[in-house]
C-alpha cells in the first residue's frame, strides 16, 4: 500500500466532502461523517458529475454521499449505490489519518 497525503483534516467540513485533484487520475472526494473519514472516487457512476458536491448523510443505516443531479446515494464503505438510478459502484479507497493529515491509498481500491 502506498498512502499519499491528500489534505488536512481541517480542510474537510463535518459532515461534508472535499474534492482533491490527483495527477493523471480521477479526483478523489475525501469525506467526513460522524467522526469517520472516507475516500471515494469523485465521479458518479450514473451521471458522471462530482460526488463531492452532494450531501453526506446516513441512508438505510449506511454512511453515504448523494449525487446532487439524480439523487443516487453511494455507500462510503463499499462504493455501492444504495438506490436508483445508479447501478454501478464507485471505487472507494483505504484512508489513514495521522494527526491532522489525511492519507489515501489510491492504488488499492477496496473491493466493491
Short mmCIF file of C-alpha atoms in Angstrom, two decimals:
data_model
loop_
_atom_site.label_atom_id
_atom_site.label_comp_id
_atom_site.label_asym_id
_atom_site.label_seq_id
_atom_site.Cartn_x
_atom_site.Cartn_y
_atom_site.Cartn_z
CA UNK A 1 0.00 0.00 0.00
CA UNK A 2 1.22 3.46 -0.92
CA UNK A 3 -0.56 6.14 1.05
CA UNK A 4 -0.45 9.71 -0.28
CA UNK A 5 -1.27 12.82 1.72
CA UNK A 6 -4.35 14.40 0.15
CA UNK A 7 -5.36 17.14 2.57
CA UNK A 8 -5.61 18.36 6.11
CA UNK A 9 -8.47 17.01 8.21
CA UNK A 10 -9.41 20.61 8.99
CA UNK A 11 -9.99 21.20 5.24
CA UNK A 12 -12.96 18.81 5.22
CA UNK A 13 -16.13 20.02 6.93
CA UNK A 14 -18.13 17.64 9.14
CA UNK A 15 -20.31 16.32 7.58
CA UNK A 16 -19.04 17.09 4.12
CA UNK A 17 -16.70 16.30 1.26
CA UNK A 18 -13.63 17.87 -0.32
CA UNK A 19 -12.60 17.29 -3.94
CA UNK A 20 -8.87 16.56 -4.28
CA UNK A 21 -7.29 16.53 -7.75
CA UNK A 22 -4.60 13.93 -8.43
CA UNK A 23 -2.12 13.98 -11.31
CA UNK A 24 -3.24 11.62 -14.06
CA UNK A 25 -6.19 10.15 -12.12
CA UNK A 26 -9.82 10.74 -11.36
CA UNK A 27 -10.29 13.18 -8.49
CA UNK A 28 -11.00 11.77 -5.04
CA UNK A 29 -13.64 13.01 -2.60
CA UNK A 30 -12.38 12.97 0.98
CA UNK A 31 -15.49 12.69 3.14
CA UNK A 32 -16.15 13.22 6.86
CA UNK A 33 -19.22 11.80 8.54
CA UNK A 34 -19.87 11.18 12.24
CA UNK A 35 -16.18 11.25 13.13
CA UNK A 36 -15.05 8.92 10.35
CA UNK A 37 -13.08 9.75 7.21
CA UNK A 38 -13.70 8.08 3.85
CA UNK A 39 -12.29 8.38 0.33
CA UNK A 40 -14.32 7.72 -2.81
CA UNK A 41 -13.73 8.46 -6.49
CA UNK A 42 -15.29 11.86 -7.11
CA UNK A 43 -17.42 10.81 -10.06
CA UNK A 44 -20.97 9.46 -10.04
CA UNK A 45 -21.14 6.18 -11.98
CA UNK A 46 -24.52 7.16 -13.42
CA UNK A 47 -24.32 10.86 -14.24
CA UNK A 48 -20.55 11.49 -14.31
CA UNK A 49 -20.78 14.55 -12.05
CA UNK A 50 -18.68 15.23 -8.92
CA UNK A 51 -19.99 13.42 -5.86
CA UNK A 52 -18.19 15.94 -3.62
CA UNK A 53 -20.94 18.45 -4.46
CA UNK A 54 -23.63 16.22 -2.92
CA UNK A 55 -24.92 15.79 0.62
CA UNK A 56 -23.29 13.41 3.08
CA UNK A 57 -25.83 11.58 5.21
CA UNK A 58 -26.97 8.27 6.59
CA UNK A 59 -29.13 6.30 4.18
CA UNK A 60 -30.65 2.96 5.20
CA UNK A 61 -28.16 2.70 8.06
CA UNK A 62 -25.04 3.35 5.98
CA UNK A 63 -22.84 6.44 5.60
CA UNK A 64 -23.44 7.74 2.09
CA UNK A 65 -22.77 10.56 -0.32
CA UNK A 66 -25.59 11.63 -2.62
CA UNK A 67 -25.22 12.56 -6.27
CA UNK A 68 -26.72 16.03 -6.48
CA UNK A 69 -28.00 15.52 -10.02
CA UNK A 70 -30.26 12.45 -9.79
CA UNK A 71 -30.23 11.55 -6.09
CA UNK A 72 -28.38 8.24 -6.13
CA UNK A 73 -26.57 7.58 -2.87
CA UNK A 74 -23.28 5.68 -2.66
CA UNK A 75 -22.21 3.71 0.42
CA UNK A 76 -18.93 5.26 1.60
CA UNK A 77 -17.62 1.90 2.87
CA UNK A 78 -18.19 -0.09 -0.32
CA UNK A 79 -18.92 2.38 -3.12
CA UNK A 80 -22.11 0.53 -3.97
CA UNK A 81 -25.18 2.55 -4.94
CA UNK A 82 -27.98 2.27 -2.40
CA UNK A 83 -30.76 3.45 -4.72
CA UNK A 84 -31.51 4.09 -8.37
CA UNK A 85 -30.82 5.42 -10.91
CA UNK A 86 -27.15 4.42 -10.35
CA UNK A 87 -26.46 0.69 -10.65
CA UNK A 88 -22.64 0.59 -10.82
CA UNK A 89 -20.35 1.07 -7.79
CA UNK A 90 -17.74 3.81 -7.43
CA UNK A 91 -14.21 2.96 -6.20
CA UNK A 92 -13.50 3.62 -2.52
CA UNK A 93 -10.01 3.75 -1.06
CA UNK A 94 -8.27 2.99 2.24
CA UNK A 95 -7.80 6.06 4.46
CA UNK A 96 -5.34 6.77 7.25
CA UNK A 97 -5.42 9.87 9.44
CA UNK A 98 -2.14 10.86 11.10
CA UNK A 99 -2.58 13.89 13.31
CA UNK A 100 -4.30 16.44 11.06
CA UNK A 101 -3.14 14.83 7.80
CA UNK A 102 -5.38 12.61 5.66
CA UNK A 103 -3.60 9.92 3.64
CA UNK A 104 -5.30 7.78 0.98
CA UNK A 105 -4.06 4.74 -0.94
CA UNK A 106 -5.48 5.39 -4.41
CA UNK A 107 -3.61 2.40 -5.86
CA UNK A 108 -5.55 -0.13 -3.78
CA UNK A 109 -9.33 0.30 -4.14
CA UNK A 110 -11.42 -1.52 -1.56
CA UNK A 111 -13.32 -4.34 -3.27
CA UNK A 112 -16.80 -3.45 -4.44
#
